[in-house]
Amino acid sequence: MKIAFFGTKPYDKIWFESKSKDYEVDISFFEASLNIDTAPLAAGHEGVCAFVNDDVSEPVVDKLAELGVKMILMRCAGYNNVDIKAAERHNIPVMRVPSYSPQAVAEFAMALLLSVNRKTYKAYVRTRDFNMNINGLMGHDLYGKTAGVIGTGKIGQAMISILKGFGMKILAYDKYPNKDLDVEYVELDRLFSESDIISLHCPLTHETKYIIDRKSLDIMKKGVYIINTSRGQLIRTEDLLEALLANKIGGVGLDVYEEEDGVFYEDNSNEIMQDEILARLVSLPNVLVTSHQGYFTEEAMKAIAITTLENVKMYEEGKELVNQVK
Ligand code: NAI
């Protein structure tokens, strides 16, 4: 089985290279991201392996089908960048890794919250220069505060446990509430208006796109903290920036961003940043942007490689494709 692996970074190879031997899968690692121009690299491969910012839209899927590709392997949980209908039309199963380490992402969401609240990133820069002044670094106790969690799936639940561990009251919202969870589900407006911190853990769909926009920001408490480790388009960034500039928001931690493509996962340090919204966000003292690294732990990377290769195996053996997206 030959797989074309797009958007390869050195850390992707660690587990995929060693584990592929066990599964007798031959992987061609391409540094290029998948898009209409790079799709021809998949010629001669039965599968392609793609990630969150690859372009797997209809024209790309059509091209892959024309090249004889038989399966699309997403080495991630989200699949909002894949045209599933186009793949189904060509009878190409799209498989994903539904769960690898929800804790990895939840722990990172908490790391973002703790950082923006207690400004450890600013303290680090100061003390490296032996500036031991703590003026401007004051935060808030999390204990006793209210956390609003949107999306109570695997990551949302892991986040709720962590937040409860800090002694926070939880308000939750999910389109499909989980009756087995010991948590108070409320309507979105109440969550927005009563939460001291809001953490997003729902997928990006047509319903959740811009779930945080001017309207929802308007009803939030002054000084609210917003954490997004899910998908950039859950937040209308322009509106978020406006609220930040109006001093409405206490702090923001973003591991994801609306316009990640071509910027995230790349070293742009020698370039002039063309994305003015991102440049402005990064310049604000109460905003911490990270480059979609919530999942990035050794445990998660290993699990991603194994599940992806298991997906190939199930296909090869004609078994039920349990991780197929339909
Ligand atoms: P999950 O599928 O276990 O949970 C998602 C939850 O969102 C479900 O409970 C579902 O009912 C709920 N939901 C669906 N539609 C909704 C709506 N319209 N409004 C509110 N809730 C809705 O997914 P999981 O594993 O918890 O992942 C959540 C998201 O985290 C993924 O969709 C992905 O975007 C993001 N993610 C980010 C990573 C990172 O590295 N930053 C890594 C992995 C996932």
Coordinates of C-alpha atoms and ligand atoms in Angstrom, one line a residue:
M1 CA 0.0 0.0 0.0
K2 CA 1.5 3.3 -1.1
I3 CA 0.5 6.5 0.7
A4 CA 1.3 10.1 -0.3
F5 CA 1.8 12.0 2.9
F6 CA 1.3 15.8 2.5
G7 CA 2.6 18.7 4.6
T8 CA 5.3 16.6 6.2
K9 CA 7.1 18.1 9.2
P10 CA 10.1 16.5 10.8
Y11 CA 8.0 15.5 13.9
D12 CA 5.4 13.7 11.6
K13 CA 8.1 11.2 10.6
I14 CA 9.0 10.1 14.1
W15 CA 6.1 7.7 14.5
F16 CA 4.9 7.3 11.0
E17 CA 8.3 6.1 9.7
S18 CA 8.8 3.6 12.4
K19 CA 5.2 2.3 12.6
S20 CA 4.7 2.1 8.8
K21 CA 7.2 -0.8 8.7
D22 CA 5.0 -2.9 11.1
Y23 CA 2.0 -2.2 8.8
E24 CA 3.9 -2.8 5.6
V25 CA 2.8 0.6 4.3
D26 CA 5.1 2.5 2.0
I27 CA 4.9 6.3 2.7
S28 CA 6.2 9.0 0.4
F29 CA 6.7 12.1 2.6
F30 CA 6.1 15.4 0.8
E31 CA 6.8 18.7 2.4
A32 CA 4.2 20.4 0.2
S33 CA 0.7 20.9 1.6
L34 CA -2.1 19.3 -0.4
N35 CA -3.8 21.6 -2.9
I36 CA -4.8 21.6 -6.5
D37 CA -1.2 22.3 -7.6
T38 CA 0.4 19.6 -5.5
A39 CA -2.3 16.9 -5.9
P40 CA -0.4 15.3 -8.9
L41 CA 2.3 14.2 -6.4
A42 CA -0.3 11.6 -5.3
A43 CA 0.0 9.8 -8.7
G44 CA 1.0 6.1 -8.1
H45 CA -0.3 6.1 -4.5
E46 CA -3.4 4.4 -3.3
G47 CA -4.0 6.8 -0.5
V48 CA -3.2 10.4 0.6
C49 CA -2.6 11.5 4.1
A50 CA -3.6 15.1 4.9
F51 CA -3.8 17.4 7.9
V52 CA -5.9 20.3 9.2
N53 CA -4.8 23.0 6.8
D54 CA -4.6 20.9 3.6
D55 CA -7.0 21.8 0.9
V56 CA -9.2 18.7 0.3
S57 CA -11.9 20.6 -1.5
E58 CA -14.0 19.3 -4.4
P59 CA -11.5 20.1 -7.2
V60 CA -8.7 18.5 -5.2
V61 CA -10.8 15.4 -4.5
D62 CA -11.7 15.2 -8.2
K63 CA -8.1 15.4 -9.1
L64 CA -7.1 12.7 -6.6
A65 CA -9.8 10.4 -8.0
E66 CA -8.5 10.9 -11.5
L67 CA -5.1 9.9 -10.3
G68 CA -6.5 6.6 -8.9
V69 CA -6.4 7.5 -5.2
K70 CA -8.6 5.1 -3.3
M71 CA -8.6 6.6 0.2
I72 CA -8.1 9.9 2.1
L73 CA -6.5 9.6 5.5
M74 CA -6.9 12.6 7.7
R75 CA -4.3 12.5 10.5
C76 CA -6.5 14.6 12.7
A77 CA -10.0 14.6 14.2
G78 CA -11.5 17.6 12.3
Y79 CA -12.5 17.2 8.6
N80 CA -14.1 20.6 7.9
N81 CA -11.4 21.1 5.1
V82 CA -12.6 17.9 3.2
D83 CA -15.4 17.8 0.7
I84 CA -17.0 14.6 2.0
K85 CA -19.7 14.6 -0.6
A86 CA -17.1 14.9 -3.4
A87 CA -15.2 11.9 -2.0
E88 CA -18.4 9.9 -1.6
R89 CA -19.2 10.6 -5.3
H90 CA -15.9 9.0 -6.2
N91 CA -16.4 6.2 -3.7
I92 CA -13.3 7.3 -1.9
P93 CA -13.6 6.7 1.9
V94 CA -12.4 9.6 4.1
M95 CA -11.0 8.3 7.4
R96 CA -9.9 10.2 10.3
V97 CA -8.5 9.9 13.8
P98 CA -11.5 10.6 16.0
S99 CA -9.7 10.6 19.2
Y100 CA -6.0 10.5 20.0
S101 CA -5.6 12.4 23.2
P102 CA -8.4 14.7 24.3
Q103 CA -6.4 15.4 27.4
A104 CA -3.6 16.8 25.3
V105 CA -5.9 19.5 23.9
A106 CA -7.7 20.2 27.1
E107 CA -4.4 20.5 29.0
F108 CA -3.2 23.0 26.4
A109 CA -6.4 25.0 26.6
M110 CA -5.8 25.2 30.4
A111 CA -2.2 26.2 29.7
L112 CA -3.4 29.0 27.5
L113 CA -5.9 30.2 30.1
L114 CA -3.3 30.1 32.9
S115 CA -0.8 32.0 30.7
V116 CA -3.1 34.8 29.6
N117 CA -4.5 35.1 33.1
R118 CA -1.2 35.1 35.0
K119 CA 0.9 36.5 32.1
T120 CA 3.7 34.0 32.5
Y121 CA 4.8 34.7 28.9
K122 CA 5.5 38.3 29.9
A123 CA 7.2 37.3 33.1
Y124 CA 9.5 34.9 31.2
V125 CA 10.6 37.7 28.9
R126 CA 11.1 40.1 31.8
T127 CA 13.1 37.8 34.1
R128 CA 15.4 36.7 31.2
D129 CA 16.4 40.4 31.2
F130 CA 16.5 40.4 35.0
N131 CA 13.6 42.8 35.0
M132 CA 12.0 41.6 38.2
N133 CA 9.2 44.2 38.3
I134 CA 5.8 42.5 38.5
N135 CA 3.8 45.6 37.7
G136 CA 1.1 44.8 35.0
L137 CA 1.2 41.0 35.7
M138 CA -1.7 40.9 38.1
G139 CA -4.2 38.1 37.3
H140 CA -7.4 36.7 38.8
D141 CA -8.1 33.7 41.0
L142 CA -9.8 31.0 38.9
Y143 CA -11.2 29.4 42.0
G144 CA -14.9 30.2 42.4
K145 CA -15.2 31.7 38.9
T146 CA -17.6 30.5 36.2
A147 CA -16.4 28.7 33.1
G148 CA -18.5 28.3 30.1
V149 CA -17.7 25.3 28.0
I150 CA -19.1 25.1 24.5
G151 CA -19.0 21.5 23.2
T152 CA -19.0 18.7 25.7
G153 CA -17.5 15.9 23.6
K154 CA -14.2 14.3 24.4
I155 CA -12.1 17.4 24.7
G156 CA -14.8 19.5 26.4
Q157 CA -15.3 16.8 29.0
A158 CA -11.5 16.6 29.7
M159 CA -11.5 20.4 30.0
I160 CA -14.5 20.3 32.4
S161 CA -12.6 17.9 34.7
I162 CA -9.6 20.2 34.7
L163 CA -11.7 23.3 35.4
K164 CA -13.6 21.6 38.2
G165 CA -10.2 20.7 39.7
F166 CA -9.5 24.4 39.9
G167 CA -12.7 24.9 41.8
M168 CA -14.7 26.6 39.0
K169 CA -18.4 26.5 38.4
I170 CA -19.2 25.1 35.0
L171 CA -21.9 26.2 32.6
A172 CA -22.1 24.0 29.5
Y173 CA -23.7 24.2 26.0
D174 CA -23.9 21.4 23.5
K175 CA -26.3 20.9 20.6
Y176 CA -26.6 17.3 21.9
P177 CA -26.3 17.5 25.7
N178 CA -24.9 14.4 27.4
K179 CA -27.3 13.4 30.2
D180 CA -24.6 11.3 31.9
L181 CA -22.4 14.3 32.5
D182 CA -22.5 16.0 35.9
V183 CA -22.7 19.5 34.5
E184 CA -25.3 22.2 34.1
Y185 CA -26.4 22.7 30.5
V186 CA -27.7 26.2 29.7
E187 CA -28.7 28.2 26.6
L188 CA -25.9 29.9 24.8
D189 CA -27.0 33.4 25.8
R190 CA -26.8 32.5 29.5
L191 CA -23.4 30.9 29.0
F192 CA -22.1 34.0 27.3
S193 CA -23.5 36.5 29.8
E194 CA -22.6 34.6 33.0
S195 CA -19.2 33.1 32.2
D196 CA -15.9 34.6 33.4
I197 CA -14.0 32.4 31.0
I198 CA -15.3 30.7 27.8
S199 CA -13.6 27.8 26.2
L200 CA -14.6 26.4 22.8
H201 CA -14.7 22.7 22.2
C202 CA -17.3 22.2 19.5
P203 CA -16.5 21.3 15.8
L204 CA -16.7 23.9 13.0
T205 CA -20.0 23.5 11.2
H206 CA -22.3 25.9 9.4
E207 CA -24.1 26.3 12.8
T208 CA -21.0 27.0 14.9
K209 CA -19.2 29.2 12.4
Y210 CA -18.8 32.6 14.1
I211 CA -20.5 31.4 17.3
I212 CA -18.4 34.2 18.8
D213 CA -19.1 37.4 17.0
R214 CA -20.1 41.0 17.9
K215 CA -23.5 39.9 19.1
S216 CA -22.3 37.3 21.5
L217 CA -19.3 39.4 22.6
D218 CA -21.7 42.2 23.4
I219 CA -23.5 40.1 26.0
M220 CA -20.4 38.8 27.6
K221 CA -19.0 40.1 30.9
K222 CA -16.4 42.8 30.8
G223 CA -13.1 41.2 31.5
V224 CA -14.1 37.8 30.1
Y225 CA -11.4 35.4 29.0
I226 CA -11.8 33.5 25.8
I227 CA -9.9 30.3 24.9
N228 CA -10.2 28.7 21.4
T229 CA -8.4 25.4 20.8
S230 CA -11.1 24.2 18.3
R231 CA -11.2 25.9 15.0
G232 CA -10.4 29.5 14.0
Q233 CA -13.7 30.2 12.3
L234 CA -15.7 29.7 15.5
I235 CA -14.7 33.3 16.2
R236 CA -15.2 36.2 13.9
T237 CA -11.7 37.6 14.5
E238 CA -12.5 41.1 13.4
D239 CA -15.2 41.4 16.0
L240 CA -12.9 39.9 18.7
L241 CA -10.2 42.4 17.8
E242 CA -12.8 45.2 18.1
A243 CA -13.9 44.0 21.5
L244 CA -10.2 43.7 22.6
L245 CA -9.5 47.3 21.5
A246 CA -12.6 48.5 23.4
N247 CA -11.0 46.9 26.6
K248 CA -14.0 44.6 26.9
I249 CA -11.9 41.4 27.2
G250 CA -9.6 40.3 30.0
G251 CA -7.6 37.9 27.8
V252 CA -7.6 35.7 24.8
G253 CA -5.8 32.4 24.1
L254 CA -6.0 31.3 20.5
D255 CA -4.4 28.0 19.4
V256 CA -6.4 28.3 16.1
Y257 CA -7.1 31.1 13.8
E258 CA -9.4 31.9 10.9
E259 CA -6.6 32.3 8.3
E260 CA -4.1 29.6 9.4
D261 CA -3.4 28.5 5.8
G262 CA 0.2 29.3 4.8
V263 CA 1.1 30.9 8.1
F264 CA 0.5 28.4 10.8
Y265 CA 3.2 25.6 11.1
E266 CA 5.6 27.8 9.1
D267 CA 8.5 30.0 10.2
N268 CA 7.4 33.4 9.1
S269 CA 9.9 35.3 11.2
N270 CA 11.8 36.7 8.2
E271 CA 8.7 37.8 6.4
I272 CA 6.6 40.9 6.6
M273 CA 3.3 39.7 8.2
Q274 CA 0.7 40.5 5.6
D275 CA -2.2 39.4 7.8
E276 CA -3.0 42.7 9.6
I277 CA -5.5 41.2 12.0
L278 CA -3.1 38.5 13.1
A279 CA -0.3 41.1 13.5
R280 CA -2.6 43.3 15.6
L281 CA -3.7 40.4 17.7
V282 CA -0.2 39.2 18.4
S283 CA 0.8 42.8 19.4
L284 CA -1.8 43.0 22.2
P285 CA -0.5 42.3 25.8
N286 CA -3.5 40.2 26.8
V287 CA -3.5 37.9 23.7
L288 CA -1.6 34.7 23.3
V289 CA -1.6 33.0 19.9
T290 CA -0.1 29.6 19.4
S291 CA 0.2 27.7 16.2
H292 CA -2.4 24.9 16.4
Q293 CA -0.3 22.8 18.8
G294 CA -3.0 21.7 21.3
Y295 CA -2.7 18.1 20.1
F296 CA 1.1 18.1 20.1
T297 CA 2.3 15.6 22.7
E298 CA 4.3 12.5 22.2
E299 CA 1.4 10.4 23.3
A300 CA -1.0 12.0 20.8
M301 CA 1.5 11.8 17.9
K302 CA 2.0 8.1 18.4
A303 CA -1.7 7.5 18.7
I304 CA -2.3 9.5 15.5
A305 CA 0.2 7.4 13.5
I306 CA -1.1 4.1 14.8
T307 CA -4.8 4.9 14.2
T308 CA -4.0 6.2 10.7
L309 CA -2.1 3.0 9.8
E310 CA -4.9 0.9 11.4
N311 CA -7.3 2.8 9.1
V312 CA -5.2 1.7 6.1
K313 CA -5.2 -1.9 7.4
M314 CA -9.0 -2.0 7.8
Y315 CA -9.3 -0.8 4.2
E316 CA -6.8 -3.3 2.9
E317 CA -8.5 -6.2 4.7
G318 CA -12.0 -5.1 3.6
K319 CA -13.2 -4.6 7.1
E320 CA -15.7 -2.1 8.3
L321 CA -14.1 1.3 8.2
V322 CA -15.0 2.4 11.8
N323 CA -13.3 5.8 11.4
Q324 CA -14.9 6.7 8.1
V325 CA -16.5 10.1 7.9
K326 CA -19.9 10.0 6.3
Ligands
NAI1 P1 -16.2 15.5 19.9 O1 -16.9 15.1 18.6 O2 -15.9 14.4 20.9 O3 -17.1 16.6 20.6 C1 -17.6 17.7 19.9 C2 -18.9 18.1 20.7 O4 -19.4 19.3 20.0 C3 -20.0 17.0 20.7 O5 -20.4 16.8 22.1 C4 -21.0 17.6 19.8 O6 -22.4 17.2 20.3 C5 -20.8 19.1 20.0 N1 -21.5 19.9 19.0 C6 -21.7 19.6 17.7 N2 -22.4 20.5 17.1 C7 -22.5 21.5 18.0 C8 -23.1 22.8 18.0 N3 -23.8 23.3 16.9 N4 -23.1 23.6 19.1 C9 -22.5 23.1 20.2 N5 -21.9 21.9 20.3 C10 -21.9 21.1 19.2 O7 -14.9 16.2 19.4 P2 -13.6 16.5 20.3 O8 -12.6 15.4 20.1 O9 -13.9 16.9 21.7 O10 -12.9 17.8 19.5 C11 -13.6 19.0 19.5 C12 -12.9 19.9 18.5 O11 -11.5 20.2 18.9 C13 -12.7 19.3 17.1 O12 -13.8 19.5 16.3 C14 -11.5 20.0 16.5 O13 -12.0 21.2 15.9 C15 -10.8 20.5 17.8 N6 -9.4 19.9 17.9 C16 -8.4 20.8 18.1 C17 -7.1 20.3 18.2 C18 -5.9 21.2 18.4 O14 -4.8 20.7 18.3 N7 -6.1 22.4 18.7 C19 -6.9 18.8 18.2 C20 -8.1 18.0 18.1 C21 -9.3 18.6 17.9

